[in-house]
Amino acid sequence: MKKTVFKILKIALPLLLGFFLIYFSYNQFTEQELDKIYTYLIGADYKWIILSVIFAFLSHLSRAWRWNYMLQTIGKPPKFITNIMAIGAGYAMNLIIPRSGEISRAAIVNRSDQIPMDKAIGTIIAERVLDVIILLVITATAIFTAGDDIIGFFKVRLESALAKAEPTKLFIFLLIFIALVILVTFISKRIKLFSKIKGFVLGMKEGFMTIWTMKKKWLYLLHTLFIWGMYLMMFYVSIYAIPGTASMSFSAVLCSFVAGSFAVAFTNGGLGAYPLLISEVLQIFGFSSDLGTAFGWILWLSQTLLVLIYGSFSLLLLSLKGSVSRN
């Protein structure tokens, strides 16, 4: 019973959070601002978005090719087309259940090429570690290039919030925060959360070490740089889709790219969170919230549509392949 409830919550909570963020975001706009968002969406130059989608798909192909460099250390690697389908299916699964795509990828190569499930998952953990490191480097670069803008923005907001706040409310919020910290600490100890995190970190370390033992590690690293280069190009070319964002600075591009990358972890594929965080970050650089929201939705919708088409096609091909094998 508990497992069933946990599975339902695992699917429902991220979706509910995503829909709440959509409601929260659009509840802040006036009717005139919503009309402006609609105008931005229908008036966008979608040839730039098509180019953005092409860059994204190239990154998926590179990820499929890169995976075989690690799978070669386990045994006979799958065919390139199998990896392409496995990654497409994994992305589609992540839209339904966050982080389930990694298990799906491993299960597909296990079924098609008898790659041991645990070892396949280990290779995926290793690539995630390297991807996180690249993202952290980009994050640090973004903060370094936009430090003054970020500090100034939050300084103004904090001063405004403190000026409007009542001492009694601040004290109540402080008590609630302290109570939450105590509650989280208590629950963490009861479910041994910290030991699980420690075990996960050790597993990530072991997975990361396999990167340096593979035969073609430099090609693997080059593919990693290519993948992230495509991600950045995917984001960068999209700014030309709307005239208002075409003047976006390098710092603004990096910071909004980072915000979008982290948003994907909050909800299913970044539902609700992606356009909201993009909009919030772009306001730091002087862009209006309606323009930032429209830009975020154009990016999110185009990339989600790619995942749906690519993922559905991959699942269909895998199903047909499985039927042929059984016959």
PDB file of N, CA, C and O in Angstrom, residues 173-229:
ATOM      1  N   PHE A 173       7.390  34.443  10.264  1.00  0.00           N
ATOM      2  CA  PHE A 173       8.066  33.724   9.181  1.00  0.00           C
ATOM      3  C   PHE A 173       9.368  33.082   9.668  1.00  0.00           C
ATOM      4  O   PHE A 173       9.719  31.969   9.265  1.00  0.00           O
ATOM      5  N   LEU A 174      10.067  33.780  10.564  1.00  0.00           N
ATOM      6  CA  LEU A 174      11.310  33.245  11.125  1.00  0.00           C
ATOM      7  C   LEU A 174      11.028  32.000  11.956  1.00  0.00           C
ATOM      8  O   LEU A 174      11.754  31.000  11.855  1.00  0.00           O
ATOM      9  N   LEU A 175       9.960  32.049  12.768  1.00  0.00           N
ATOM     10  CA  LEU A 175       9.586  30.890  13.577  1.00  0.00           C
ATOM     11  C   LEU A 175       9.199  29.703  12.699  1.00  0.00           C
ATOM     12  O   LEU A 175       9.563  28.555  12.979  1.00  0.00           O
ATOM     13  N   ILE A 176       8.449  29.986  11.613  1.00  0.00           N
ATOM     14  CA  ILE A 176       8.049  28.918  10.680  1.00  0.00           C
ATOM     15  C   ILE A 176       9.281  28.295  10.029  1.00  0.00           C
ATOM     16  O   ILE A 176       9.373  27.062   9.900  1.00  0.00           O
ATOM     17  N   PHE A 177      10.236  29.142   9.654  1.00  0.00           N
ATOM     18  CA  PHE A 177      11.462  28.649   9.020  1.00  0.00           C
ATOM     19  C   PHE A 177      12.244  27.756   9.978  1.00  0.00           C
ATOM     20  O   PHE A 177      12.708  26.675   9.603  1.00  0.00           O
ATOM     21  N   ILE A 178      12.379  28.186  11.225  1.00  0.00           N
ATOM     22  CA  ILE A 178      13.098  27.389  12.230  1.00  0.00           C
ATOM     23  C   ILE A 178      12.395  26.049  12.455  1.00  0.00           C
ATOM     24  O   ILE A 178      13.026  24.994  12.550  1.00  0.00           O
ATOM     25  N   ALA A 179      11.050  26.100  12.524  1.00  0.00           N
ATOM     26  CA  ALA A 179      10.274  24.872  12.730  1.00  0.00           C
ATOM     27  C   ALA A 179      10.459  23.908  11.559  1.00  0.00           C
ATOM     28  O   ALA A 179      10.593  22.695  11.759  1.00  0.00           O
ATOM     29  N   LEU A 180      10.494  24.442  10.344  1.00  0.00           N
ATOM     30  CA  LEU A 180      10.703  23.602   9.174  1.00  0.00           C
ATOM     31  C   LEU A 180      12.078  22.957   9.172  1.00  0.00           C
ATOM     32  O   LEU A 180      12.221  21.782   8.824  1.00  0.00           O
ATOM     33  N   VAL A 181      13.083  23.719   9.572  1.00  0.00           N
ATOM     34  CA  VAL A 181      14.453  23.174   9.651  1.00  0.00           C
ATOM     35  C   VAL A 181      14.517  22.024  10.653  1.00  0.00           C
ATOM     36  O   VAL A 181      15.097  20.967  10.382  1.00  0.00           O
ATOM     37  N   ILE A 182      13.872  22.215  11.820  1.00  0.00           N
ATOM     38  CA  ILE A 182      13.854  21.168  12.847  1.00  0.00           C
ATOM     39  C   ILE A 182      13.106  19.936  12.343  1.00  0.00           C
ATOM     40  O   ILE A 182      13.548  18.800  12.539  1.00  0.00           O
ATOM     41  N   LEU A 183      11.979  20.158  11.650  1.00  0.00           N
ATOM     42  CA  LEU A 183      11.162  19.054  11.134  1.00  0.00           C
ATOM     43  C   LEU A 183      11.932  18.258  10.087  1.00  0.00           C
ATOM     44  O   LEU A 183      11.938  17.022  10.114  1.00  0.00           O
ATOM     45  N   VAL A 184      12.574  18.965   9.143  1.00  0.00           N
ATOM     46  CA  VAL A 184      13.345  18.296   8.090  1.00  0.00           C
ATOM     47  C   VAL A 184      14.494  17.499   8.688  1.00  0.00           C
ATOM     48  O   VAL A 184      14.769  16.363   8.272  1.00  0.00           O
ATOM     49  N   THR A 185      15.162  18.065   9.684  1.00  0.00           N
ATOM     50  CA  THR A 185      16.265  17.368  10.349  1.00  0.00           C
ATOM     51  C   THR A 185      15.785  16.092  11.027  1.00  0.00           C
ATOM     52  O   THR A 185      16.418  15.031  10.920  1.00  0.00           O
ATOM     53  N   PHE A 186      14.625  16.198  11.706  1.00  0.00           N
ATOM     54  CA  PHE A 186      14.066  15.042  12.403  1.00  0.00           C
ATOM     55  C   PHE A 186      13.685  13.936  11.431  1.00  0.00           C
ATOM     56  O   PHE A 186      14.032  12.762  11.619  1.00  0.00           O
ATOM     57  N   ILE A 187      12.985  14.326  10.341  1.00  0.00           N
ATOM     58  CA  ILE A 187      12.562  13.340   9.341  1.00  0.00           C
ATOM     59  C   ILE A 187      13.766  12.707   8.658  1.00  0.00           C
ATOM     60  O   ILE A 187      13.791  11.501   8.395  1.00  0.00           O
ATOM     61  N   SER A 188      14.767  13.523   8.369  1.00  0.00           N
ATOM     62  CA  SER A 188      15.970  13.016   7.694  1.00  0.00           C
ATOM     63  C   SER A 188      16.653  11.934   8.512  1.00  0.00           C
ATOM     64  O   SER A 188      17.117  10.926   7.971  1.00  0.00           O
ATOM     65  N   LYS A 189      16.701  12.141   9.799  1.00  0.00           N
ATOM     66  CA  LYS A 189      17.331  11.144  10.666  1.00  0.00           C
ATOM     67  C   LYS A 189      16.502   9.864  10.732  1.00  0.00           C
ATOM     68  O   LYS A 189      17.038   8.761  10.765  1.00  0.00           O
ATOM     69  N   ARG A 190      15.184  10.036  10.712  1.00  0.00           N
ATOM     70  CA  ARG A 190      14.312   8.865  10.818  1.00  0.00           C
ATOM     71  C   ARG A 190      14.395   7.982   9.575  1.00  0.00           C
ATOM     72  O   ARG A 190      14.343   6.760   9.651  1.00  0.00           O
ATOM     73  N   ILE A 191      14.498   8.599   8.406  1.00  0.00           N
ATOM     74  CA  ILE A 191      14.527   7.796   7.173  1.00  0.00           C
ATOM     75  C   ILE A 191      15.948   7.596   6.650  1.00  0.00           C
ATOM     76  O   ILE A 191      16.151   7.101   5.538  1.00  0.00           O
ATOM     77  N   LYS A 192      16.910   8.021   7.486  1.00  0.00           N
ATOM     78  CA  LYS A 192      18.317   7.844   7.130  1.00  0.00           C
ATOM     79  C   LYS A 192      18.647   8.464   5.775  1.00  0.00           C
ATOM     80  O   LYS A 192      19.340   7.894   4.933  1.00  0.00           O
ATOM     81  N   LEU A 193      18.135   9.692   5.577  1.00  0.00           N
ATOM     82  CA  LEU A 193      18.328  10.371   4.304  1.00  0.00           C
ATOM     83  C   LEU A 193      19.800  10.643   4.028  1.00  0.00           C
ATOM     84  O   LEU A 193      20.283  10.464   2.913  1.00  0.00           O
ATOM     85  N   PHE A 194      20.509  11.067   5.088  1.00  0.00           N
ATOM     86  CA  PHE A 194      21.897  11.439   4.881  1.00  0.00           C
ATOM     87  C   PHE A 194      22.752  10.252   4.457  1.00  0.00           C
ATOM     88  O   PHE A 194      23.659  10.381   3.646  1.00  0.00           O
ATOM     89  N   SER A 195      22.459   9.090   5.002  1.00  0.00           N
ATOM     90  CA  SER A 195      23.227   7.903   4.599  1.00  0.00           C
ATOM     91  C   SER A 195      22.931   7.541   3.148  1.00  0.00           C
ATOM     92  O   SER A 195      23.804   7.075   2.423  1.00  0.00           O
ATOM     93  N   LYS A 196      21.675   7.769   2.708  1.00  0.00           N
ATOM     94  CA  LYS A 196      21.317   7.505   1.317  1.00  0.00           C
ATOM     95  C   LYS A 196      22.055   8.463   0.387  1.00  0.00           C
ATOM     96  O   LYS A 196      22.543   8.072  -0.671  1.00  0.00           O
ATOM     97  N   ILE A 197      22.121   9.741   0.798  1.00  0.00           N
ATOM     98  CA  ILE A 197      22.828  10.730  -0.005  1.00  0.00           C
ATOM     99  C   ILE A 197      24.313  10.384  -0.086  1.00  0.00           C
ATOM    100  O   ILE A 197      24.922  10.461  -1.150  1.00  0.00           O
ATOM    101  N   LYS A 198      24.872   9.971   1.046  1.00  0.00           N
ATOM    102  CA  LYS A 198      26.286   9.589   1.072  1.00  0.00           C
ATOM    103  C   LYS A 198      26.537   8.409   0.133  1.00  0.00           C
ATOM    104  O   LYS A 198      27.510   8.398  -0.626  1.00  0.00           O
ATOM    105  N   GLY A 199      25.633   7.419   0.170  1.00  0.00           N
ATOM    106  CA  GLY A 199      25.776   6.256  -0.710  1.00  0.00           C
ATOM    107  C   GLY A 199      25.655   6.642  -2.174  1.00  0.00           C
ATOM    108  O   GLY A 199      26.386   6.134  -3.032  1.00  0.00           O
ATOM    109  N   PHE A 200      24.738   7.582  -2.459  1.00  0.00           N
ATOM    110  CA  PHE A 200      24.555   8.032  -3.836  1.00  0.00           C
ATOM    111  C   PHE A 200      25.802   8.758  -4.344  1.00  0.00           C
ATOM    112  O   PHE A 200      26.243   8.554  -5.482  1.00  0.00           O
ATOM    113  N   VAL A 201      26.379   9.606  -3.472  1.00  0.00           N
ATOM    114  CA  VAL A 201      27.594  10.336  -3.849  1.00  0.00           C
ATOM    115  C   VAL A 201      28.743   9.376  -4.113  1.00  0.00           C
ATOM    116  O   VAL A 201      29.509   9.541  -5.067  1.00  0.00           O
ATOM    117  N   LEU A 202      28.871   8.341  -3.267  1.00  0.00           N
ATOM    118  CA  LEU A 202      29.922   7.339  -3.490  1.00  0.00           C
ATOM    119  C   LEU A 202      29.702   6.592  -4.801  1.00  0.00           C
ATOM    120  O   LEU A 202      30.653   6.287  -5.530  1.00  0.00           O
ATOM    121  N   GLY A 203      28.425   6.302  -5.111  1.00  0.00           N
ATOM    122  CA  GLY A 203      28.105   5.644  -6.371  1.00  0.00           C
ATOM    123  C   GLY A 203      28.446   6.525  -7.565  1.00  0.00           C
ATOM    124  O   GLY A 203      28.969   6.051  -8.574  1.00  0.00           O
ATOM    125  N   MET A 204      28.181   7.834  -7.423  1.00  0.00           N
ATOM    126  CA  MET A 204      28.541   8.770  -8.476  1.00  0.00           C
ATOM    127  C   MET A 204      30.052   8.819  -8.673  1.00  0.00           C
ATOM    128  O   MET A 204      30.543   8.883  -9.802  1.00  0.00           O
ATOM    129  N   LYS A 205      30.797   8.756  -7.571  1.00  0.00           N
ATOM    130  CA  LYS A 205      32.255   8.785  -7.651  1.00  0.00           C
ATOM    131  C   LYS A 205      32.776   7.560  -8.406  1.00  0.00           C
ATOM    132  O   LYS A 205      33.649   7.663  -9.266  1.00  0.00           O
ATOM    133  N   GLU A 206      32.209   6.394  -8.076  1.00  0.00           N
ATOM    134  CA  GLU A 206      32.628   5.155  -8.746  1.00  0.00           C
ATOM    135  C   GLU A 206      32.287   5.208 -10.237  1.00  0.00           C
ATOM    136  O   GLU A 206      33.079   4.801 -11.096  1.00  0.00           O
ATOM    137  N   GLY A 207      31.095   5.716 -10.533  1.00  0.00           N
ATOM    138  CA  GLY A 207      30.692   5.831 -11.928  1.00  0.00           C
ATOM    139  C   GLY A 207      31.573   6.802 -12.693  1.00  0.00           C
ATOM    140  O   GLY A 207      31.953   6.551 -13.833  1.00  0.00           O
ATOM    141  N   PHE A 208      31.919   7.906 -12.041  1.00  0.00           N
ATOM    142  CA  PHE A 208      32.761   8.909 -12.694  1.00  0.00           C
ATOM    143  C   PHE A 208      34.149   8.366 -13.003  1.00  0.00           C
ATOM    144  O   PHE A 208      34.747   8.703 -14.030  1.00  0.00           O
ATOM    145  N   MET A 209      34.687   7.516 -12.131  1.00  0.00           N
ATOM    146  CA  MET A 209      36.020   6.961 -12.342  1.00  0.00           C
ATOM    147  C   MET A 209      36.099   6.102 -13.592  1.00  0.00           C
ATOM    148  O   MET A 209      37.162   5.974 -14.204  1.00  0.00           O
ATOM    149  N   THR A 210      34.954   5.525 -14.022  1.00  0.00           N
ATOM    150  CA  THR A 210      34.983   4.692 -15.232  1.00  0.00           C
ATOM    151  C   THR A 210      35.231   5.527 -16.483  1.00  0.00           C
ATOM    152  O   THR A 210      35.658   4.994 -17.506  1.00  0.00           O
ATOM    153  N   ILE A 211      34.980   6.834 -16.396  1.00  0.00           N
ATOM    154  CA  ILE A 211      35.260   7.713 -17.534  1.00  0.00           C
ATOM    155  C   ILE A 211      36.750   7.684 -17.869  1.00  0.00           C
ATOM    156  O   ILE A 211      37.145   7.705 -19.029  1.00  0.00           O
ATOM    157  N   TRP A 212      37.567   7.597 -16.825  1.00  0.00           N
ATOM    158  CA  TRP A 212      39.018   7.658 -17.032  1.00  0.00           C
ATOM    159  C   TRP A 212      39.631   6.295 -17.343  1.00  0.00           C
ATOM    160  O   TRP A 212      40.818   6.210 -17.654  1.00  0.00           O
ATOM    161  N   THR A 213      38.844   5.233 -17.244  1.00  0.00           N
ATOM    162  CA  THR A 213      39.377   3.900 -17.560  1.00  0.00           C
ATOM    163  C   THR A 213      38.965   3.422 -18.948  1.00  0.00           C
ATOM    164  O   THR A 213      39.459   2.407 -19.414  1.00  0.00           O
ATOM    165  N   MET A 214      38.072   4.144 -19.607  1.00  0.00           N
ATOM    166  CA  MET A 214      37.645   3.735 -20.953  1.00  0.00           C
ATOM    167  C   MET A 214      38.761   4.024 -21.963  1.00  0.00           C
ATOM    168  O   MET A 214      39.625   4.876 -21.739  1.00  0.00           O
ATOM    169  N   LYS A 215      38.721   3.333 -23.080  1.00  0.00           N
ATOM    170  CA  LYS A 215      39.777   3.448 -24.095  1.00  0.00           C
ATOM    171  C   LYS A 215      39.720   4.774 -24.844  1.00  0.00           C
ATOM    172  O   LYS A 215      40.756   5.343 -25.185  1.00  0.00           O
ATOM    173  N   LYS A 216      38.527   5.250 -25.121  1.00  0.00           N
ATOM    174  CA  LYS A 216      38.377   6.458 -25.937  1.00  0.00           C
ATOM    175  C   LYS A 216      37.838   7.623 -25.113  1.00  0.00           C
ATOM    176  O   LYS A 216      36.875   8.286 -25.483  1.00  0.00           O
ATOM    177  N   LYS A 217      38.488   7.855 -23.972  1.00  0.00           N
ATOM    178  CA  LYS A 217      37.963   8.869 -23.052  1.00  0.00           C
ATOM    179  C   LYS A 217      38.008  10.284 -23.621  1.00  0.00           C
ATOM    180  O   LYS A 217      37.149  11.110 -23.323  1.00  0.00           O
ATOM    181  N   TRP A 218      39.026  10.572 -24.469  1.00  0.00           N
ATOM    182  CA  TRP A 218      39.103  11.928 -25.014  1.00  0.00           C
ATOM    183  C   TRP A 218      38.004  12.176 -26.036  1.00  0.00           C
ATOM    184  O   TRP A 218      37.468  13.289 -26.120  1.00  0.00           O
ATOM    185  N   LEU A 219      37.648  11.161 -26.805  1.00  0.00           N
ATOM    186  CA  LEU A 219      36.510  11.291 -27.708  1.00  0.00           C
ATOM    187  C   LEU A 219      35.219  11.468 -26.917  1.00  0.00           C
ATOM    188  O   LEU A 219      34.319  12.221 -27.306  1.00  0.00           O
ATOM    189  N   TYR A 220      35.134  10.757 -25.792  1.00  0.00           N
ATOM    190  CA  TYR A 220      33.978  10.876 -24.904  1.00  0.00           C
ATOM    191  C   TYR A 220      33.855  12.315 -24.400  1.00  0.00           C
ATOM    192  O   TYR A 220      32.764  12.907 -24.407  1.00  0.00           O
ATOM    193  N   LEU A 221      34.969  12.891 -23.985  1.00  0.00           N
ATOM    194  CA  LEU A 221      34.967  14.264 -23.476  1.00  0.00           C
ATOM    195  C   LEU A 221      34.645  15.261 -24.597  1.00  0.00           C
ATOM    196  O   LEU A 221      33.938  16.249 -24.369  1.00  0.00           O
ATOM    197  N   LEU A 222      35.152  14.992 -25.799  1.00  0.00           N
ATOM    198  CA  LEU A 222      34.843  15.870 -26.932  1.00  0.00           C
ATOM    199  C   LEU A 222      33.350  15.849 -27.259  1.00  0.00           C
ATOM    200  O   LEU A 222      32.752  16.892 -27.554  1.00  0.00           O
ATOM    201  N   HIS A 223      32.757  14.665 -27.195  1.00  0.00           N
ATOM    202  CA  HIS A 223      31.305  14.564 -27.411  1.00  0.00           C
ATOM    203  C   HIS A 223      30.545  15.324 -26.322  1.00  0.00           C
ATOM    204  O   HIS A 223      29.518  15.954 -26.601  1.00  0.00           O
ATOM    205  N   THR A 224      31.044  15.251 -25.099  1.00  0.00           N
ATOM    206  CA  THR A 224      30.401  15.975 -23.991  1.00  0.00           C
ATOM    207  C   THR A 224      30.412  17.476 -24.261  1.00  0.00           C
ATOM    208  O   THR A 224      29.395  18.163 -24.082  1.00  0.00           O
ATOM    209  N   LEU A 225      31.563  17.993 -24.703  1.00  0.00           N
ATOM    210  CA  LEU A 225      31.663  19.414 -25.023  1.00  0.00           C
ATOM    211  C   LEU A 225      30.757  19.771 -26.206  1.00  0.00           C
ATOM    212  O   LEU A 225      30.135  20.841 -26.221  1.00  0.00           O
ATOM    213  N   PHE A 226      30.677  18.862 -27.185  1.00  0.00           N
ATOM    214  CA  PHE A 226      29.801  19.095 -28.339  1.00  0.00           C
ATOM    215  C   PHE A 226      28.343  19.149 -27.892  1.00  0.00           C
ATOM    216  O   PHE A 226      27.580  20.026 -28.330  1.00  0.00           O
ATOM    217  N   ILE A 227      27.941  18.220 -27.032  1.00  0.00           N
ATOM    218  CA  ILE A 227      26.559  18.174 -26.542  1.00  0.00           C
ATOM    219  C   ILE A 227      26.178  19.491 -25.873  1.00  0.00           C
ATOM    220  O   ILE A 227      25.137  20.086 -26.171  1.00  0.00           O
ATOM    221  N   TRP A 228      27.047  19.971 -24.974  1.00  0.00           N
ATOM    222  CA  TRP A 228      26.740  21.204 -24.257  1.00  0.00           C
ATOM    223  C   TRP A 228      26.862  22.428 -25.161  1.00  0.00           C
ATOM    224  O   TRP A 228      26.154  23.428 -24.972  1.00  0.00           O
ATOM    225  N   GLY A 229      27.745  22.333 -26.153  1.00  0.00           N
ATOM    226  CA  GLY A 229      27.810  23.404 -27.146  1.00  0.00           C
ATOM    227  C   GLY A 229      26.515  23.508 -27.927  1.00  0.00           C
ATOM    228  O   GLY A 229      26.016  24.604 -28.207  1.00  0.00           O
TER     229      GLY A 229
END
